[in-house]
Amino acid sequence: MEESTADAFVNRDEPIPIIDVTASEGVSSDSERKRDRSKTTLSSSKLKGKLQEFGANTNESGSSLQDRLFTKLLQQLIPTENVGNALETPDEQSSKYVNRPGFSLPSMTTNFRRFNGRIGVVFVFQTRLIRLISWKTPSHTLSLLAVSTFVCLDPFLLAVLPILVALFFVMVPAYLVRHPSPQPATSRALPYSINGPPLAPPRTVRPVSETSKDFFRNLRDLQNSMDDFSTAHDAFLKVITPAINFSNEPLSSTIFLILFTAACVLFVCSHLLPWRLLFLGVCWTAIAVGHPKIQTFILSNREEHIRPHERAAQSWLDMWISQDILLDAPAETREVEIFELQRRKGGRNGEWESWIFSPSPYDPLSPQRISGDRPKGTRFFEDVETPNGWDWGDKKWVLDLWSKQWVDERMVQGVEVEIEGERWVTDLINEEAADDAGDEKAVSMKGKERKRDWEEDRGTISLLGEWRRRRWIRMVRRKVLGSQERITAKAES
């Protein structure tokens, strides 16, 4: 195995340190991560289609027999699903129109090897940055502080900074490679001259050889970087998520109020703040905290000086939230209705019979009535249920005494309205039409005041029809879900 690859960027120093976070409930263990990754799978239909495409490509390119057999095996193991989606015409913006290769294990392996051979420059930059901010070489860190000071005090220097980086870190080293200093044959040093023709070939960046130790150094750093990202991701979510996802509504409401107030204040007076001095202070503080002695001082005095202030601040914040953030608003209330329907039994002189409790009035011009369907509902008051997510706000149903009002609101026609008594709203039919049809269920209004047809006003006499209804109302109150109930409802939805 080769020791190293020439002209390749590789971190040959100590390995990149791994972020260490104390294990807790919010940070999953390695076994839990493996289980979570095992649950995350591709859609079987998409994967099978990609494998079929790969099989066709491999047949054309003449790949190894092992790859083709493995692809065929996966095609047999993965079931086909979502057959109906294949008949749909894909959108022009969908990924099906993007000319990119599908998933394939040989391509994944090849691309990973190529990626690992070229990722060394990132690890070199990461290692040098860590050494720079951790004061490994104080002169380098002080130079960084000087540059940061100039940039903070004069932000227009940001336009010059990339050019200077290209000159001193790219162009000058490349020139020195072409014009190296002469190696003295004696102890006496020779002066360096930039004149004359180039003495060495230019340096070209090449990928790391797969048979060298540098390849495994990149694997080591890539492994540590993936672990760093996973650990930092879990730790960030553990700290930030409970404060912003309203699982603790008073705390999240307080944070929202603070952020909204800060946005309003900065919108008005942000031009009055000394931003250059603020960024300078933040920059110096961030770099100074990386010094080993300062870190030791902070950690040694944290329990004595910082912890008491943290507890006091937390106590004050909890007290302020409990006193000023009020979220116990009364639950939302609504009025629901049900219609008691009765039907005449026994023809012209029959009695009214309780029929059903329906959510619709089943008036003469309703769609159910015109289509000949029977009213839908329940036969008893006790069987009437609340809407989903609501509880009863009253103990019992109340008769709606404003029967004419709900008739006018629904524009119900062909009915007689009782404004006193039991508030029944009864169907009306024309007497001549009833006689022509031989309707035995229509009842003449003897002993009562004759009602003129108010729709056409032609003086025809109307008779009471087969159905009548009245409206009952009751208050409902929205359910207040606890934390566990919210989690269950969210999982069910």
GROMACS .gro file of C-alpha atoms in nm:
model
  493
    1MET     CA    1   0.000   0.000   0.000
    2GLU     CA    2   0.129   0.342  -0.092
    3GLU     CA    3   0.215   0.577   0.192
    4SER     CA    4   0.063   0.886   0.030
    5THR     CA    5  -0.047   1.036  -0.299
    6ALA     CA    6   0.155   1.323  -0.437
    7ASP     CA    7  -0.017   1.650  -0.529
    8ALA     CA    8  -0.334   1.559  -0.338
    9PHE     CA    9  -0.510   1.747  -0.058
   10VAL     CA   10  -0.525   1.513   0.242
   11ASN     CA   11  -0.543   1.575   0.614
   12ARG     CA   12  -0.226   1.399   0.728
   13ASP     CA   13  -0.234   1.560   1.073
   14GLU     CA   14  -0.427   1.433   1.371
   15PRO     CA   15  -0.787   1.320   1.307
   16ILE     CA   16  -1.068   1.574   1.317
   17PRO     CA   17  -1.206   1.575   1.673
   18ILE     CA   18  -1.550   1.431   1.728
   19ILE     CA   19  -1.815   1.645   1.896
   20ASP     CA   20  -1.897   1.501   2.237
   21VAL     CA   21  -2.248   1.554   2.372
   22THR     CA   22  -2.371   1.388   2.688
   23ALA     CA   23  -2.609   1.109   2.604
   24SER     CA   24  -2.968   1.190   2.694
   25GLU     CA   25  -3.319   1.123   2.584
   26GLY     CA   26  -3.302   1.383   2.310
   27VAL     CA   27  -2.988   1.230   2.150
   28SER     CA   28  -3.044   0.888   2.003
   29SER     CA   29  -2.798   0.607   2.053
   30ASP     CA   30  -2.616   0.426   1.775
   31SER     CA   31  -2.861   0.139   1.782
   32GLU     CA   32  -3.155   0.376   1.760
   33ARG     CA   33  -2.992   0.553   1.466
   34LYS     CA   34  -2.949   0.221   1.288
   35ARG     CA   35  -3.312   0.135   1.349
   36ASP     CA   36  -3.423   0.476   1.222
   37ARG     CA   37  -3.211   0.439   0.911
   38SER     CA   38  -3.352   0.093   0.850
   39LYS     CA   39  -3.703   0.236   0.858
   40THR     CA   40  -3.619   0.490   0.588
   41THR     CA   41  -3.658   0.309   0.257
   42LEU     CA   42  -3.718   0.400  -0.101
   43SER     CA   43  -4.053   0.348  -0.265
   44SER     CA   44  -4.052  -0.007  -0.395
   45SER     CA   45  -4.207   0.080  -0.730
   46LYS     CA   46  -3.957   0.360  -0.795
   47LEU     CA   47  -3.664   0.147  -0.685
   48LYS     CA   48  -3.774  -0.142  -0.901
   49GLY     CA   49  -3.809   0.087  -1.201
   50LYS     CA   50  -3.462   0.227  -1.143
   51LEU     CA   51  -3.322  -0.123  -1.114
   52GLN     CA   52  -3.487  -0.219  -1.442
   53GLU     CA   53  -3.327   0.079  -1.609
   54PHE     CA   54  -2.996  -0.018  -1.456
   55GLY     CA   55  -3.038  -0.373  -1.580
   56ALA     CA   56  -3.092  -0.248  -1.934
   57ASN     CA   57  -2.788  -0.025  -1.910
   58THR     CA   58  -2.568  -0.300  -1.773
   59ASN     CA   59  -2.669  -0.536  -2.053
   60GLU     CA   60  -2.562  -0.279  -2.306
   61SER     CA   61  -2.238  -0.189  -2.135
   62GLY     CA   62  -2.139  -0.547  -2.064
   63SER     CA   63  -2.097  -0.523  -1.688
   64SER     CA   64  -2.005  -0.814  -1.466
   65LEU     CA   65  -2.231  -1.112  -1.423
   66GLN     CA   66  -2.241  -1.058  -1.048
   67ASP     CA   67  -2.393  -0.708  -1.083
   68ARG     CA   68  -2.658  -0.828  -1.327
   69LEU     CA   69  -2.757  -1.120  -1.106
   70PHE     CA   70  -2.780  -0.896  -0.801
   71THR     CA   71  -2.998  -0.649  -0.991
   72LYS     CA   72  -3.232  -0.925  -1.109
   73LEU     CA   73  -3.258  -1.056  -0.753
   74LEU     CA   74  -3.359  -0.715  -0.620
   75GLN     CA   75  -3.620  -0.681  -0.895
   76GLN     CA   76  -3.780  -1.006  -0.781
   77LEU     CA   77  -3.774  -0.917  -0.412
   78ILE     CA   78  -3.922  -0.566  -0.441
   79PRO     CA   79  -4.303  -0.576  -0.493
   80THR     CA   80  -4.480  -0.348  -0.736
   81GLU     CA   81  -4.713  -0.087  -0.588
   82ASN     CA   82  -4.907   0.221  -0.696
   83VAL     CA   83  -4.995   0.073  -1.033
   84GLY     CA   84  -5.253   0.347  -1.091
   85ASN     CA   85  -4.986   0.616  -1.078
   86ALA     CA   86  -4.820   0.470  -1.386
   87LEU     CA   87  -5.119   0.569  -1.598
   88GLU     CA   88  -5.101   0.932  -1.491
   89THR     CA   89  -4.928   1.180  -1.718
   90PRO     CA   90  -4.628   1.322  -1.529
   91ASP     CA   91  -4.592   1.693  -1.493
   92GLU     CA   92  -4.326   1.868  -1.697
   93GLN     CA   93  -4.171   1.994  -1.374
   94SER     CA   94  -4.154   1.648  -1.218
   95SER     CA   95  -3.833   1.456  -1.169
   96LYS     CA   96  -3.931   1.204  -1.438
   97TYR     CA   97  -3.828   1.454  -1.704
   98VAL     CA   98  -3.486   1.515  -1.545
   99ASN     CA   99  -3.218   1.325  -1.732
  100ARG     CA  100  -3.028   1.185  -1.435
  101PRO     CA  101  -2.933   0.824  -1.362
  102GLY     CA  102  -3.143   0.627  -1.120
  103PHE     CA  103  -3.037   0.453  -0.803
  104SER     CA  104  -2.788   0.174  -0.850
  105LEU     CA  105  -2.549   0.010  -0.609
  106PRO     CA  106  -2.252  -0.009  -0.849
  107SER     CA  107  -2.292   0.360  -0.938
  108MET     CA  108  -2.326   0.446  -0.571
  109THR     CA  109  -2.004   0.259  -0.494
  110THR     CA  110  -1.815   0.420  -0.780
  111ASN     CA  111  -1.932   0.770  -0.693
  112PHE     CA  112  -1.843   0.721  -0.328
  113ARG     CA  113  -1.490   0.615  -0.418
  114ARG     CA  114  -1.453   0.916  -0.644
  115PHE     CA  115  -1.597   1.146  -0.380
  116ASN     CA  116  -1.369   1.011  -0.108
  117GLY     CA  117  -1.065   1.061  -0.328
  118ARG     CA  118  -1.146   1.431  -0.380
  119ILE     CA  119  -1.291   1.540  -0.044
  120GLY     CA  120  -0.953   1.584   0.122
  121VAL     CA  121  -0.940   1.959   0.054
  122VAL     CA  122  -1.246   2.007   0.278
  123PHE     CA  123  -1.085   1.817   0.564
  124VAL     CA  124  -0.760   2.010   0.523
  125PHE     CA  125  -0.951   2.336   0.548
  126GLN     CA  126  -1.148   2.208   0.849
  127THR     CA  127  -0.835   2.097   1.031
  128ARG     CA  128  -0.653   2.425   0.969
  129LEU     CA  129  -0.957   2.624   1.079
  130ILE     CA  130  -0.978   2.426   1.404
  131ARG     CA  131  -0.608   2.478   1.469
  132LEU     CA  132  -0.647   2.847   1.390
  133ILE     CA  133  -0.931   2.920   1.633
  134SER     CA  134  -0.791   2.692   1.905
  135TRP     CA  135  -0.469   2.898   1.932
  136LYS     CA  136  -0.233   2.617   1.828
  137THR     CA  137  -0.012   2.884   1.672
  138PRO     CA  138  -0.078   3.214   1.853
  139SER     CA  139   0.077   3.427   1.578
  140HIS     CA  140  -0.169   3.287   1.323
  141THR     CA  141  -0.466   3.347   1.551
  142LEU     CA  142  -0.353   3.702   1.624
  143SER     CA  143  -0.325   3.760   1.251
  144LEU     CA  144  -0.682   3.638   1.214
  145LEU     CA  145  -0.790   3.881   1.487
  146ALA     CA  146  -0.616   4.166   1.305
  147VAL     CA  147  -0.785   4.085   0.976
  148SER     CA  148  -1.123   4.045   1.150
  149THR     CA  149  -1.078   4.382   1.319
  150PHE     CA  150  -1.013   4.559   0.991
  151VAL     CA  151  -1.311   4.392   0.826
  152CYS     CA  152  -1.546   4.472   1.115
  153LEU     CA  153  -1.439   4.837   1.129
  154ASP     CA  154  -1.448   4.877   0.750
  155PRO     CA  155  -1.695   4.624   0.598
  156PHE     CA  156  -1.606   4.739   0.245
  157LEU     CA  157  -1.285   4.540   0.280
  158LEU     CA  158  -1.493   4.225   0.230
  159ALA     CA  159  -1.475   4.295  -0.143
  160VAL     CA  160  -1.094   4.290  -0.127
  161LEU     CA  161  -1.065   3.984   0.098
  162PRO     CA  162  -1.143   3.713  -0.164
  163ILE     CA  163  -0.896   3.872  -0.406
  164LEU     CA  164  -0.621   3.872  -0.143
  165VAL     CA  165  -0.696   3.510  -0.058
  166ALA     CA  166  -0.667   3.415  -0.425
  167LEU     CA  167  -0.339   3.604  -0.456
  168PHE     CA  168  -0.155   3.492  -0.143
  169PHE     CA  169  -0.298   3.141  -0.096
  170VAL     CA  170  -0.337   3.028  -0.459
  171MET     CA  171  -0.129   3.231  -0.701
  172VAL     CA  172   0.186   3.289  -0.493
  173PRO     CA  173   0.221   2.922  -0.382
  174ALA     CA  174   0.166   2.812  -0.742
  175TYR     CA  175   0.444   3.047  -0.859
  176LEU     CA  176   0.681   2.925  -0.589
  177VAL     CA  177   0.627   2.569  -0.708
  178ARG     CA  178   0.735   2.669  -1.060
  179HIS     CA  179   1.027   2.879  -0.928
  180PRO     CA  180   1.161   2.693  -0.624
  181SER     CA  181   1.447   2.829  -0.416
  182PRO     CA  182   1.786   2.677  -0.501
  183GLN     CA  183   1.913   2.405  -0.271
  184PRO     CA  184   2.249   2.518  -0.129
  185ALA     CA  185   2.533   2.278  -0.190
  186THR     CA  186   2.725   2.426   0.100
  187SER     CA  187   2.633   2.569   0.435
  188ARG     CA  188   2.629   2.917   0.288
  189ALA     CA  189   2.271   3.018   0.191
  190LEU     CA  190   2.222   3.151  -0.159
  191PRO     CA  191   1.997   3.449  -0.228
  192TYR     CA  192   1.658   3.368  -0.382
  193SER     CA  193   1.588   3.523  -0.723
  194ILE     CA  194   1.261   3.529  -0.913
  195ASN     CA  195   1.433   3.590  -1.244
  196GLY     CA  196   1.494   3.321  -1.497
  197PRO     CA  197   1.291   3.044  -1.651
  198PRO     CA  198   1.074   2.809  -1.442
  199LEU     CA  199   1.269   2.527  -1.282
  200ALA     CA  200   0.988   2.283  -1.195
  201PRO     CA  201   0.663   2.164  -1.353
  202PRO     CA  202   0.335   2.320  -1.234
  203ARG     CA  203   0.148   2.150  -0.956
  204THR     CA  204  -0.182   1.987  -1.044
  205VAL     CA  205  -0.432   1.864  -0.789
  206ARG     CA  206  -0.503   1.497  -0.836
  207PRO     CA  207  -0.745   1.266  -0.657
  208VAL     CA  208  -0.614   1.034  -0.391
  209SER     CA  209  -0.519   0.687  -0.502
  210GLU     CA  210  -0.742   0.413  -0.368
  211THR     CA  211  -0.439   0.206  -0.275
  212SER     CA  212  -0.278   0.472  -0.057
  213LYS     CA  213  -0.313   0.550   0.312
  214ASP     CA  214  -0.448   0.892   0.222
  215PHE     CA  215  -0.764   0.726   0.094
  216PHE     CA  216  -0.826   0.571   0.435
  217ARG     CA  217  -0.741   0.900   0.605
  218ASN     CA  218  -1.023   1.057   0.405
  219LEU     CA  219  -1.251   0.771   0.507
  220ARG     CA  220  -1.160   0.832   0.870
  221ASP     CA  221  -1.233   1.205   0.848
  222LEU     CA  222  -1.556   1.146   0.653
  223GLN     CA  223  -1.674   0.902   0.919
  224ASN     CA  224  -1.598   1.152   1.197
  225SER     CA  225  -1.767   1.436   1.008
  226MET     CA  226  -2.085   1.233   0.963
  227ASP     CA  227  -2.089   1.156   1.334
  228ASP     CA  228  -2.027   1.523   1.415
  229PHE     CA  229  -2.318   1.632   1.201
  230SER     CA  230  -2.555   1.372   1.347
  231THR     CA  231  -2.456   1.458   1.704
  232ALA     CA  232  -2.482   1.834   1.646
  233HIS     CA  233  -2.815   1.790   1.467
  234ASP     CA  234  -2.967   1.591   1.754
  235ALA     CA  235  -2.829   1.828   2.019
  236PHE     CA  236  -2.962   2.132   1.831
  237LEU     CA  237  -3.309   1.980   1.799
  238LYS     CA  238  -3.307   1.883   2.167
  239VAL     CA  239  -3.245   2.243   2.272
  240ILE     CA  240  -3.437   2.438   2.007
  241THR     CA  241  -3.738   2.223   1.922
  242PRO     CA  242  -3.919   2.229   2.262
  243ALA     CA  243  -3.895   2.609   2.266
  244ILE     CA  244  -4.038   2.675   1.919
  245ASN     CA  245  -4.282   2.392   1.842
  246PHE     CA  246  -4.540   2.508   2.102
  247SER     CA  247  -4.524   2.185   2.298
  248ASN     CA  248  -4.482   2.426   2.590
  249GLU     CA  249  -4.721   2.698   2.474
  250PRO     CA  250  -4.636   2.960   2.739
  251LEU     CA  251  -4.262   2.936   2.664
  252SER     CA  252  -4.312   2.938   2.286
  253SER     CA  253  -4.553   3.230   2.314
  254THR     CA  254  -4.296   3.422   2.518
  255ILE     CA  255  -4.026   3.358   2.259
  256PHE     CA  256  -4.263   3.465   1.982
  257LEU     CA  257  -4.346   3.784   2.172
  258ILE     CA  258  -3.976   3.861   2.229
  259LEU     CA  259  -3.887   3.803   1.864
  260PHE     CA  260  -4.181   4.009   1.740
  261THR     CA  261  -4.091   4.296   1.973
  262ALA     CA  262  -3.726   4.281   1.867
  263ALA     CA  263  -3.826   4.286   1.500
  264CYS     CA  264  -4.044   4.593   1.553
  265VAL     CA  265  -3.774   4.775   1.750
  266LEU     CA  266  -3.498   4.694   1.499
  267PHE     CA  267  -3.722   4.796   1.211
  268VAL     CA  268  -3.742   5.145   1.360
  269CYS     CA  269  -3.403   5.206   1.518
  270SER     CA  270  -3.159   4.957   1.362
  271HIS     CA  271  -2.975   5.244   1.192
  272LEU     CA  272  -2.891   5.390   1.534
  273LEU     CA  273  -2.699   5.085   1.658
  274PRO     CA  274  -2.316   5.072   1.632
  275TRP     CA  275  -2.309   4.760   1.420
  276ARG     CA  276  -1.934   4.774   1.353
  277LEU     CA  277  -1.848   4.775   1.723
  278LEU     CA  278  -2.103   4.503   1.791
  279PHE     CA  279  -1.959   4.272   1.524
  280LEU     CA  280  -1.608   4.352   1.646
  281GLY     CA  281  -1.699   4.255   2.002
  282VAL     CA  282  -1.869   3.934   1.886
  283CYS     CA  283  -1.571   3.841   1.668
  284TRP     CA  284  -1.313   3.900   1.942
  285THR     CA  285  -1.524   3.715   2.198
  286ALA     CA  286  -1.573   3.412   1.972
  287ILE     CA  287  -1.200   3.384   1.897
  288ALA     CA  288  -1.093   3.453   2.256
  289VAL     CA  289  -1.322   3.179   2.393
  290GLY     CA  290  -1.125   2.926   2.187
  291HIS     CA  291  -0.810   2.989   2.391
  292PRO     CA  292  -0.738   2.689   2.618
  293LYS     CA  293  -0.674   2.901   2.929
  294ILE     CA  294  -0.997   3.096   2.887
  295GLN     CA  295  -1.190   2.773   2.837
  296THR     CA  296  -1.038   2.628   3.153
  297PHE     CA  297  -1.122   2.946   3.346
  298ILE     CA  298  -1.484   2.944   3.225
  299LEU     CA  299  -1.538   2.577   3.303
  300SER     CA  300  -1.379   2.601   3.647
  301ASN     CA  301  -1.587   2.902   3.751
  302ARG     CA  302  -1.915   2.799   3.588
  303GLU     CA  303  -2.067   2.629   3.890
  304GLU     CA  304  -1.965   2.908   4.124
  305HIS     CA  305  -2.046   3.221   3.924
  306ILE     CA  306  -2.258   3.130   3.620
  307ARG     CA  307  -2.495   2.862   3.750
  308PRO     CA  308  -2.655   3.087   4.020
  309HIS     CA  309  -2.727   3.356   3.760
  310GLU     CA  310  -2.874   3.097   3.523
  311ARG     CA  311  -3.107   2.970   3.795
  312ALA     CA  312  -3.209   3.324   3.889
  313ALA     CA  313  -3.279   3.414   3.526
  314GLN     CA  314  -3.477   3.095   3.475
  315SER     CA  315  -3.683   3.161   3.789
  316TRP     CA  316  -3.755   3.517   3.682
  317LEU     CA  317  -3.857   3.403   3.332
  318ASP     CA  318  -4.088   3.131   3.470
  319MET     CA  319  -4.249   3.381   3.709
  320TRP     CA  320  -4.299   3.635   3.432
  321ILE     CA  321  -4.450   3.372   3.202
  322SER     CA  322  -4.690   3.250   3.471
  323GLN     CA  323  -4.807   3.602   3.551
  324ASP     CA  324  -4.818   3.775   3.213
  325ILE     CA  325  -4.871   3.500   2.955
  326LEU     CA  326  -5.233   3.390   2.985
  327LEU     CA  327  -5.340   3.114   2.750
  328ASP     CA  328  -5.643   2.984   2.941
  329ALA     CA  329  -5.895   3.148   2.710
  330PRO     CA  330  -6.250   3.010   2.725
  331ALA     CA  331  -6.320   2.730   2.485
  332GLU     CA  332  -6.498   2.812   2.162
  333THR     CA  333  -6.875   2.760   2.172
  334ARG     CA  334  -7.118   2.706   1.886
  335GLU     CA  335  -7.487   2.647   1.846
  336VAL     CA  336  -7.603   2.324   1.684
  337GLU     CA  337  -7.950   2.237   1.564
  338ILE     CA  338  -8.166   1.932   1.509
  339PHE     CA  339  -8.510   1.913   1.348
  340GLU     CA  340  -8.786   1.700   1.496
  341LEU     CA  341  -8.990   1.559   1.207
  342GLN     CA  342  -9.344   1.427   1.244
  343ARG     CA  343  -9.559   1.255   0.983
  344ARG     CA  344  -9.937   1.236   0.964
  345LYS     CA  345 -10.071   0.886   1.014
  346GLY     CA  346 -10.412   0.760   0.908
  347GLY     CA  347 -10.503   0.988   0.623
  348ARG     CA  348 -10.708   1.306   0.635
  349ASN     CA  349 -10.813   1.278   1.002
  350GLY     CA  350 -10.503   1.098   1.128
  351GLU     CA  351 -10.277   1.195   1.413
  352TRP     CA  352  -9.920   1.317   1.397
  353GLU     CA  353  -9.659   1.050   1.465
  354SER     CA  354  -9.301   1.117   1.576
  355TRP     CA  355  -9.082   1.007   1.291
  356ILE     CA  356  -8.716   1.107   1.318
  357PHE     CA  357  -8.465   1.370   1.438
  358SER     CA  358  -8.285   1.495   1.129
  359PRO     CA  359  -8.008   1.752   1.071
  360SER     CA  360  -8.212   1.898   0.779
  361PRO     CA  361  -8.569   2.034   0.789
  362TYR     CA  362  -8.685   1.813   0.499
  363ASP     CA  363  -8.889   2.098   0.353
  364PRO     CA  364  -9.101   2.054   0.035
  365LEU     CA  365  -8.829   2.192  -0.196
  366SER     CA  366  -8.531   2.015  -0.037
  367PRO     CA  367  -8.320   1.787  -0.264
  368GLN     CA  368  -8.407   1.482  -0.054
  369ARG     CA  369  -8.777   1.554  -0.083
  370ILE     CA  370  -8.769   1.615  -0.457
  371SER     CA  371  -8.567   1.298  -0.525
  372GLY     CA  372  -8.807   1.092  -0.314
  373ASP     CA  373  -8.554   0.993  -0.047
  374ARG     CA  374  -8.656   0.943   0.313
  375PRO     CA  375  -8.514   1.181   0.577
  376LYS     CA  376  -8.200   1.062   0.751
  377GLY     CA  377  -8.135   1.086   1.122
  378THR     CA  378  -8.208   0.914   1.453
  379ARG     CA  379  -8.537   0.829   1.622
  380PHE     CA  380  -8.447   0.940   1.976
  381PHE     CA  381  -8.303   1.257   2.124
  382GLU     CA  382  -8.051   1.058   2.327
  383ASP     CA  383  -7.890   0.922   2.009
  384VAL     CA  384  -7.800   1.266   1.876
  385GLU     CA  385  -7.423   1.305   1.902
  386THR     CA  386  -7.196   1.608   1.904
  387PRO     CA  387  -6.971   1.694   1.608
  388ASN     CA  388  -6.618   1.555   1.616
  389GLY     CA  389  -6.398   1.749   1.858
  390TRP     CA  390  -6.688   1.906   2.051
  391ASP     CA  391  -6.866   1.847   2.383
  392TRP     CA  392  -7.211   1.948   2.498
  393GLY     CA  393  -7.217   2.293   2.654
  394ASP     CA  394  -7.577   2.271   2.783
  395LYS     CA  395  -7.758   2.002   2.974
  396LYS     CA  396  -8.056   1.968   2.739
  397TRP     CA  397  -8.204   2.074   2.410
  398VAL     CA  398  -8.410   2.394   2.390
  399LEU     CA  399  -8.700   2.456   2.152
  400ASP     CA  400  -8.635   2.739   1.908
  401LEU     CA  401  -8.917   2.988   1.961
  402TRP     CA  402  -8.819   3.195   1.659
  403SER     CA  403  -8.953   2.953   1.403
  404LYS     CA  404  -9.035   3.219   1.144
  405GLN     CA  405  -8.674   3.346   1.157
  406TRP     CA  406  -8.509   3.017   1.058
  407VAL     CA  407  -8.775   2.965   0.789
  408ASP     CA  408  -8.694   3.304   0.638
  409GLU     CA  409  -8.318   3.245   0.663
  410ARG     CA  410  -8.345   2.918   0.471
  411MET     CA  411  -8.608   3.063   0.233
  412VAL     CA  412  -8.835   2.766   0.296
  413GLN     CA  413  -9.151   2.786   0.082
  414GLY     CA  414  -9.487   2.609   0.088
  415VAL     CA  415  -9.516   2.582   0.468
  416GLU     CA  416  -9.733   2.716   0.747
  417VAL     CA  417  -9.545   2.863   1.045
  418GLU     CA  418  -9.675   2.864   1.400
  419ILE     CA  419  -9.557   3.173   1.584
  420GLU     CA  420  -9.718   3.057   1.908
  421GLY     CA  421  -9.762   2.727   2.082
  422GLU     CA  422  -9.538   2.440   1.979
  423ARG     CA  423  -9.378   2.626   1.683
  424TRP     CA  424  -9.446   2.361   1.422
  425VAL     CA  425  -9.370   2.437   1.059
  426THR     CA  426  -9.614   2.230   0.852
  427ASP     CA  427  -9.619   2.156   0.480
  428LEU     CA  428  -9.898   2.314   0.271
  429ILE     CA  429 -10.049   2.170  -0.045
  430ASN     CA  430 -10.305   2.314  -0.286
  431GLU     CA  431 -10.663   2.189  -0.228
  432GLU     CA  432 -10.736   2.150  -0.598
  433ALA     CA  433 -10.413   1.956  -0.651
  434ALA     CA  434 -10.494   1.735  -0.355
  435ASP     CA  435 -10.842   1.661  -0.491
  436ASP     CA  436 -10.709   1.582  -0.838
  437ALA     CA  437 -10.449   1.349  -0.696
  438GLY     CA  438 -10.690   1.189  -0.451
  439ASP     CA  439 -10.464   1.270  -0.157
  440GLU     CA  440 -10.628   1.116   0.148
  441LYS     CA  441 -10.357   1.251   0.380
  442ALA     CA  442 -10.434   1.618   0.326
  443VAL     CA  443 -10.655   1.765   0.594
  444SER     CA  444 -10.897   2.054   0.543
  445MET     CA  445 -10.844   2.344   0.775
  446LYS     CA  446 -11.195   2.338   0.921
  447GLY     CA  447 -11.249   2.549   1.224
  448LYS     CA  448 -10.935   2.745   1.138
  449GLU     CA  449 -10.869   3.053   0.942
  450ARG     CA  450 -10.822   2.976   0.573
  451LYS     CA  451 -10.473   3.052   0.447
  452ARG     CA  452 -10.425   3.212   0.108
  453ASP     CA  453 -10.144   3.093  -0.111
  454TRP     CA  454  -9.876   3.352  -0.038
  455GLU     CA  455  -9.657   3.238  -0.324
  456GLU     CA  456  -9.899   3.309  -0.610
  457ASP     CA  457 -10.170   3.500  -0.421
  458ARG     CA  458 -10.452   3.360  -0.637
  459GLY     CA  459 -10.697   3.300  -0.357
  460THR     CA  460 -10.660   2.924  -0.362
  461ILE     CA  461 -10.709   2.745  -0.031
  462SER     CA  462 -10.416   2.544   0.108
  463LEU     CA  463 -10.435   2.227   0.314
  464LEU     CA  464 -10.193   2.088   0.567
  465GLY     CA  465  -9.955   1.836   0.417
  466GLU     CA  466  -9.792   1.515   0.530
  467TRP     CA  467  -9.488   1.646   0.718
  468ARG     CA  468  -9.417   1.900   0.987
  469ARG     CA  469  -9.105   1.991   1.179
  470ARG     CA  470  -8.971   2.214   1.452
  471ARG     CA  471  -8.620   2.320   1.544
  472TRP     CA  472  -8.427   2.237   1.862
  473ILE     CA  473  -8.099   2.403   1.952
  474ARG     CA  474  -7.818   2.329   2.193
  475MET     CA  475  -7.474   2.473   2.268
  476VAL     CA  476  -7.153   2.278   2.211
  477ARG     CA  477  -6.805   2.354   2.337
  478ARG     CA  478  -6.478   2.264   2.164
  479LYS     CA  479  -6.273   1.999   2.340
  480VAL     CA  480  -5.946   2.108   2.501
  481LEU     CA  481  -5.685   1.843   2.427
  482GLY     CA  482  -5.406   1.767   2.669
  483SER     CA  483  -5.049   1.710   2.557
  484GLN     CA  484  -5.087   1.332   2.528
  485GLU     CA  485  -5.420   1.366   2.348
  486ARG     CA  486  -5.263   1.608   2.100
  487ILE     CA  487  -4.989   1.359   2.024
  488THR     CA  488  -5.246   1.081   1.975
  489ALA     CA  489  -5.468   1.297   1.753
  490LYS     CA  490  -5.171   1.405   1.543
  491ALA     CA  491  -5.060   1.042   1.500
  492GLU     CA  492  -5.412   0.938   1.393
  493SER     CA  493  -5.439   1.219   1.142
   0.00000   0.00000   0.00000
